[in-house]
Tab-separated table of C-alpha atoms in Angstrom:
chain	number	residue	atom	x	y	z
B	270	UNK	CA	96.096	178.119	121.477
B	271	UNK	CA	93.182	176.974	119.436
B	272	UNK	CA	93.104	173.392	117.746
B	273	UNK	CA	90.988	173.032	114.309
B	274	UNK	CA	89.099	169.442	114.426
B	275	UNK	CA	89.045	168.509	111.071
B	276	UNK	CA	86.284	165.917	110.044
B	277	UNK	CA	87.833	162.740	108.012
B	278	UNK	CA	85.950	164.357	104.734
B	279	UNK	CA	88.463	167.379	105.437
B	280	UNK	CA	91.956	165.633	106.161
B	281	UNK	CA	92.652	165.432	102.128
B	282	UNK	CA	91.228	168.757	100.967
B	283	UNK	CA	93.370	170.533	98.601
B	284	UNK	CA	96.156	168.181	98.371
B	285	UNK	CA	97.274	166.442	95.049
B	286	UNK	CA	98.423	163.198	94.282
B	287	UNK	CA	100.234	160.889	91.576
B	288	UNK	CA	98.578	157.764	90.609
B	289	UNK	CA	100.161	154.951	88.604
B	290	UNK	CA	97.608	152.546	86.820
B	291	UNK	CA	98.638	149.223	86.209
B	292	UNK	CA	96.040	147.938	83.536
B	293	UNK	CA	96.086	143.993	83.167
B	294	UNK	CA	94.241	140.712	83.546
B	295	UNK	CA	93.873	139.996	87.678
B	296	UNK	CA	92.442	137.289	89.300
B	297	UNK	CA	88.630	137.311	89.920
B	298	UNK	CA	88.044	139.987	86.816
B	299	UNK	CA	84.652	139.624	84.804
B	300	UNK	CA	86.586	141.184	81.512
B	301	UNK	CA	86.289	139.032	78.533
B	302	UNK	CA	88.495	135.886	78.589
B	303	UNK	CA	90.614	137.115	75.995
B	304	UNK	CA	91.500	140.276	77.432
B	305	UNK	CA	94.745	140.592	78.920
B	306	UNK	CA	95.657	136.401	78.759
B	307	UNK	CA	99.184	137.194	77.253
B	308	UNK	CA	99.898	138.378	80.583
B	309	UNK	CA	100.692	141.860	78.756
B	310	UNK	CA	99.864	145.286	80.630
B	311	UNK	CA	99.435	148.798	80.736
B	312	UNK	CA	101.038	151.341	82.271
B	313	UNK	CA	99.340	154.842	82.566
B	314	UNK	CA	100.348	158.051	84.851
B	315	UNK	CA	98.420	160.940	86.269
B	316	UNK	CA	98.326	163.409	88.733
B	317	UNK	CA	95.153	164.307	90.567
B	318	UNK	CA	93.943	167.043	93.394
B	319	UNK	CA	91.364	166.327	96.237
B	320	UNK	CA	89.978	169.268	96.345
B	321	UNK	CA	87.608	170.782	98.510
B	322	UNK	CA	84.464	171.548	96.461
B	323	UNK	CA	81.292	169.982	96.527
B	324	UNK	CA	80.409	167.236	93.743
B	325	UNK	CA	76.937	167.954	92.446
B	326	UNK	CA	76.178	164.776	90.694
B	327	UNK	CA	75.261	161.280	91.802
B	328	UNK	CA	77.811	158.481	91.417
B	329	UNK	CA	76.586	155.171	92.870
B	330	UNK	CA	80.037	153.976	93.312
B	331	UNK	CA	80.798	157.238	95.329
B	332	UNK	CA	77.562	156.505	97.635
B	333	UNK	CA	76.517	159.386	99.226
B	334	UNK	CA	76.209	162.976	96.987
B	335	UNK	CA	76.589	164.584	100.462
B	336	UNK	CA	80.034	164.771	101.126
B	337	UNK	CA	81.399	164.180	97.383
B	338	UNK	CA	83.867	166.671	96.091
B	339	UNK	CA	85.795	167.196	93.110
B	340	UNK	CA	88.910	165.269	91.307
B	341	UNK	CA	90.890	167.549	89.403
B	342	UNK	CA	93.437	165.652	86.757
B	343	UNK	CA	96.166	167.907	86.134
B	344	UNK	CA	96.495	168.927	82.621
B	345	UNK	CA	93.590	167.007	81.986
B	346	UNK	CA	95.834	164.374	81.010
B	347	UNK	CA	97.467	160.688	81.604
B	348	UNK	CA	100.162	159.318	80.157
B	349	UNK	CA	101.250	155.869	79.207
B	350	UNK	CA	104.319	154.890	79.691
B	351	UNK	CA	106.551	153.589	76.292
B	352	UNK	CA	106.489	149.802	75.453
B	353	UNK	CA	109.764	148.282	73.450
B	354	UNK	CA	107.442	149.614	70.027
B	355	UNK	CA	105.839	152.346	71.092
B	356	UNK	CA	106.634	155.520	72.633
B	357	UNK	CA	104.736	157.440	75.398
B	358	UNK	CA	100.986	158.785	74.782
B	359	UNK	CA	98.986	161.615	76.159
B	360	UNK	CA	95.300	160.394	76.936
B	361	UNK	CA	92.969	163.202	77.668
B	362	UNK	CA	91.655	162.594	81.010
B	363	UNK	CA	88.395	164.667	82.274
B	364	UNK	CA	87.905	165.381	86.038
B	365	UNK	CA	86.009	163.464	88.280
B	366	UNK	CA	84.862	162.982	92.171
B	367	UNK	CA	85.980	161.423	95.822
B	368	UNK	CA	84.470	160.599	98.556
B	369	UNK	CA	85.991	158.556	102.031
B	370	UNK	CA	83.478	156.274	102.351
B	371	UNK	CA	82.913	154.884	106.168
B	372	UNK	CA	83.643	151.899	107.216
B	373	UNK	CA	83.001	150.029	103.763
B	374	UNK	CA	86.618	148.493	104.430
B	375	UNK	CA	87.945	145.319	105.677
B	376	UNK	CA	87.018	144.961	109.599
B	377	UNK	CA	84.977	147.838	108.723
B	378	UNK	CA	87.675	150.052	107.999
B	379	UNK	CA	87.202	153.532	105.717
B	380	UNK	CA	87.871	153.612	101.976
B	381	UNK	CA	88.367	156.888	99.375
B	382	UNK	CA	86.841	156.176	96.629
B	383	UNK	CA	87.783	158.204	93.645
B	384	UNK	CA	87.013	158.279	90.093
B	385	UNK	CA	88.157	160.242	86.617
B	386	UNK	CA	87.315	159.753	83.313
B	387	UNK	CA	89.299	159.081	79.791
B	388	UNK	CA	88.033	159.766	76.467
B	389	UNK	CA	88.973	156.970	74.161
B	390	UNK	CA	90.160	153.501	74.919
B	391	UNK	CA	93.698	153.052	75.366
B	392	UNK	CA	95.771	150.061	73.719
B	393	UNK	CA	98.665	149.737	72.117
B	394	UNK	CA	99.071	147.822	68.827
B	395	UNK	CA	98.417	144.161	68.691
B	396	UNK	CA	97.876	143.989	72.102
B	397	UNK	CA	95.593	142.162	73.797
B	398	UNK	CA	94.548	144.354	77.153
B	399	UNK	CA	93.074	147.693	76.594
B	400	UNK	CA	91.592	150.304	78.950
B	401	UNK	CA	88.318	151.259	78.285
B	402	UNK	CA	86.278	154.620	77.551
B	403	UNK	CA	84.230	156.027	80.552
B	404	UNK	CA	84.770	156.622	84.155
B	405	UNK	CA	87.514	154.649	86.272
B	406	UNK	CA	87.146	153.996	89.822
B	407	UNK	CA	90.017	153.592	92.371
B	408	UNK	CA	89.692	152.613	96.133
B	409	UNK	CA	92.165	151.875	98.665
B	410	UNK	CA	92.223	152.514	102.268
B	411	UNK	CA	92.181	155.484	104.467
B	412	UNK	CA	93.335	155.812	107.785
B	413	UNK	CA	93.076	159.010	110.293
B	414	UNK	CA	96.462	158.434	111.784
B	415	UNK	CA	95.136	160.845	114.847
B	416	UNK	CA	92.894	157.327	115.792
B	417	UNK	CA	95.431	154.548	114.888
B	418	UNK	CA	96.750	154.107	118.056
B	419	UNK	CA	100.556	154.289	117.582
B	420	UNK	CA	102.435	152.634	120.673
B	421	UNK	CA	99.369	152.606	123.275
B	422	UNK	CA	96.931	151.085	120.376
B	423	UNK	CA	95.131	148.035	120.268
B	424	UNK	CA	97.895	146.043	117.592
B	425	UNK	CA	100.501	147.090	120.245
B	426	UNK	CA	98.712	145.871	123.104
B	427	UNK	CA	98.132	142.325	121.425
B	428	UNK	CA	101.683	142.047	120.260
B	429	UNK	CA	102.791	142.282	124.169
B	430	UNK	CA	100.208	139.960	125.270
B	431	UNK	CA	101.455	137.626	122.111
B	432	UNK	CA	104.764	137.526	123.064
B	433	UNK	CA	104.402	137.563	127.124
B	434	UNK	CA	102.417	134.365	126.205
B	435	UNK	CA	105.076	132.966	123.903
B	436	UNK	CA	107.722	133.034	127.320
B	437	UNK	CA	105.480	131.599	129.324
B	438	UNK	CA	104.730	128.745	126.907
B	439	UNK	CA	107.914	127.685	126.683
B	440	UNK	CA	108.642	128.284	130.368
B	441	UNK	CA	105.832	126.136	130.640
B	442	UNK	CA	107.360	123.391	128.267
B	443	UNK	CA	110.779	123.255	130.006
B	444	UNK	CA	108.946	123.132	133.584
B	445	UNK	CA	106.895	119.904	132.194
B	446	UNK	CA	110.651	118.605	130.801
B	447	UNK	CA	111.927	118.716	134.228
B	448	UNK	CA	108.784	117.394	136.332
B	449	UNK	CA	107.758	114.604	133.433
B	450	UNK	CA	104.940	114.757	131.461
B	451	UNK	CA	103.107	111.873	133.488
B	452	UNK	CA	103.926	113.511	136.692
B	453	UNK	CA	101.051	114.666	138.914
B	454	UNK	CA	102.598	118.159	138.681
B	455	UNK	CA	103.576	117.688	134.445
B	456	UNK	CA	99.820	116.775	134.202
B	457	UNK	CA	99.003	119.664	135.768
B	458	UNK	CA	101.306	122.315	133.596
B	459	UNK	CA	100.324	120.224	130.481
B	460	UNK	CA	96.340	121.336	131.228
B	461	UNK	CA	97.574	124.668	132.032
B	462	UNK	CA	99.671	124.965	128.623
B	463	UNK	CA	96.726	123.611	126.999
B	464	UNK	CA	94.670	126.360	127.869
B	465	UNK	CA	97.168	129.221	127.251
B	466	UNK	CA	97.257	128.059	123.476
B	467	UNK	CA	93.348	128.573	123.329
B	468	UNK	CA	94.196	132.122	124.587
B	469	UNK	CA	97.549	132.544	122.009
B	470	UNK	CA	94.904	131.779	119.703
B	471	UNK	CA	92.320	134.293	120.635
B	472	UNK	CA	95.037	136.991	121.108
B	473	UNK	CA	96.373	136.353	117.947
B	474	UNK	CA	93.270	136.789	116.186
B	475	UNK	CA	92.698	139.720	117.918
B	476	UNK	CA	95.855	140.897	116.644
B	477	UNK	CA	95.410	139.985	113.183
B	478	UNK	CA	92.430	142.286	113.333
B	479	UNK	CA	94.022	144.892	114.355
B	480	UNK	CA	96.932	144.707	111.879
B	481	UNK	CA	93.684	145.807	109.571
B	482	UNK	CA	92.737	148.567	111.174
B	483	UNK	CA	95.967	149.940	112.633
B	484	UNK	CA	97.985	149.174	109.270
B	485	UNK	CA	102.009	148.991	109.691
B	486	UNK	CA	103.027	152.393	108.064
B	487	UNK	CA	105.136	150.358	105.389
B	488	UNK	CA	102.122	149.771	103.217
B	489	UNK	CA	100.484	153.610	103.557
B	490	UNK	CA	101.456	156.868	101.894
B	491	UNK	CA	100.856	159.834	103.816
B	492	UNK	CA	99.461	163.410	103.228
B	493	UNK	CA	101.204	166.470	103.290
B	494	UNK	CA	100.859	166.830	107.451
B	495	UNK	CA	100.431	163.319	108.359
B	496	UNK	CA	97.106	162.885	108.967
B	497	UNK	CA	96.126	160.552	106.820
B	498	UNK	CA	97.122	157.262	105.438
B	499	UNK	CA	96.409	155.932	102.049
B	500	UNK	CA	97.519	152.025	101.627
B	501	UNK	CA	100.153	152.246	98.586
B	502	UNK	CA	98.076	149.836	96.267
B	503	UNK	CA	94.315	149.825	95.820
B	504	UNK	CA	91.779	148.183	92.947
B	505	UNK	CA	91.040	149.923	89.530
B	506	UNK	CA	87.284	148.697	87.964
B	507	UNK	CA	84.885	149.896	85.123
B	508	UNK	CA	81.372	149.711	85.129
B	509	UNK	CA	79.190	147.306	83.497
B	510	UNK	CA	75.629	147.881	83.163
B	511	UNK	CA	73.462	144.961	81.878
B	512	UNK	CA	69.658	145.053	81.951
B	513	UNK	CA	68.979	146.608	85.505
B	514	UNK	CA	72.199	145.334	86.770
B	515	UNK	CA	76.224	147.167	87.627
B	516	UNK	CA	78.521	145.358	87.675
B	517	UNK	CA	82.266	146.623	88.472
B	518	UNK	CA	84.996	144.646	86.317
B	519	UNK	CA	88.531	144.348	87.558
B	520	UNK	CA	91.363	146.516	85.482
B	521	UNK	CA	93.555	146.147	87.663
B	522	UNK	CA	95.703	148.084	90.834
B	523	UNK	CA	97.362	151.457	91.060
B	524	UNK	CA	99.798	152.686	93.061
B	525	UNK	CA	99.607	155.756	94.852
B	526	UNK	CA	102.544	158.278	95.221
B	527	UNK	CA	104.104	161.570	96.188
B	528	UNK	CA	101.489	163.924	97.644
B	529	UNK	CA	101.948	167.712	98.221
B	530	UNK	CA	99.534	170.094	99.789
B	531	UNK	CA	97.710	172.915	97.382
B	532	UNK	CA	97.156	174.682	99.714
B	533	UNK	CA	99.777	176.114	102.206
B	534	UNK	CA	97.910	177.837	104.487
């Protein structure tokens, strides 16, 4: 038998994905101040494929050219979803690029990075939040679930320390009950509780840092064989360009949902 090792750059190749924008004013963004104050939002729908051919165009936000590839929207469309006035809107949608960028995460975790394009800016009447022309970017984390870990990783490790030092805390605590805290020997388990806090402390950083980069499967939506692991929710932005500057304006999140391979062989 003969095992395939698939480069991260590979694990999403030909599968296809649904994506549910969720325009609106965020905390942090650089819009205007009077976008998106009445608290009002958009809703907008596509479906996208990864697919496996190489992006020949530079996209800063992408980084590299090298291992780029192309976005395909399907239908070349999105669609926003009705408001209590309006019904539901087609918005032509052109294709764009992806890239998993490494270790530009959190605890220097890996990101896709995506991006597609719409055609006109999309409001709805008298509203106050809109979604500009141009290229959107998405990013959210990615996770090879072949290097997570699972039982035997590092999270699971901490968690065992964690609680084996929880018992002996408080095995510690009702042994300094029974001796008296003023005791030579309550002294003595009062200095030795003392110092396993520092380490609780430690351990529980540790563990906190590897809730990052082993995520709890909860928040992650997985490919069509189980290789990867998107998180659910991830950051929407425009560009800005002012004078020599980019700058990347928050739109708000999206929500990433069923995947199915292309590709079945």
């Amino acid at each position: 038998i003969s095992f395939i090792i698939k480069k991260d750059e590979a694990l999403l190749d030909n599968t296809t994905w649904k994506l549910s924008l969720d325009i609106g004013r965020e905390p942090g963004t650089w819009m205007p101040k009077t976008w998106g104050v009445s608290g009002d939002r958009l809703k907008l729908n596509l479906e996208f494929e990864l697919s496996d051919e190489q992006l020949y165009e530079q996209e800063e936000f992408l980084g590299s050219m090298g291992d780029a590839k192309r976005l395909k929207v399907m239908d070349n469309q999105m669609v926003l979803s009705p408001s209590i006035s309006e019904g539901t809107r087609n918005i032509r949608v052109l294709n764009g690029g992806w890239r998993v960028a490494k270790e530009r995460g959190p605890m220097g975790t890996d990101l896709l990075r995506l991006y597609f394009e719409i055609e006109e800016e999309v409001s709805r009447k008298g509203g106050d939040v809109y979604c500009p022309a141009g290229r959107i970017y998405c990013n959210c984390g990615f996770f090879n679930m072949n290097r997570t870990g699972g039982a035997g990783g590092a999270k699971s490790k901490y968690r065992k320390q964690l609680d084996n030092m929880i018992i002996k805390a408080e095995r510690l605590d009702d042994e300094i009950a029974a001796a008296g805290p003023f005791s030579f020997e309550g002294v003595k388990k009062n200095a030795e509780l003392f110092r396993l806090k520092v380490d609780m402390q430690k351990a529980a950083e540790r563990f906190r840092g590897a809730s990052v980069t082993e995520p709890d499967s909860s928040i992650l939506k997985f490919s069509p064989d189980g290789n990867v692991g998107l998180t659910r929710e991830g950051g929407v932005v425009c560009k800005v360009v002012k004078g020599m500057a980019t700058e990347y304006h928050i739109l708000g999140r999206f929500y990433i949902g069923g995947s199915k391979s292309t590709n079945s062989s």
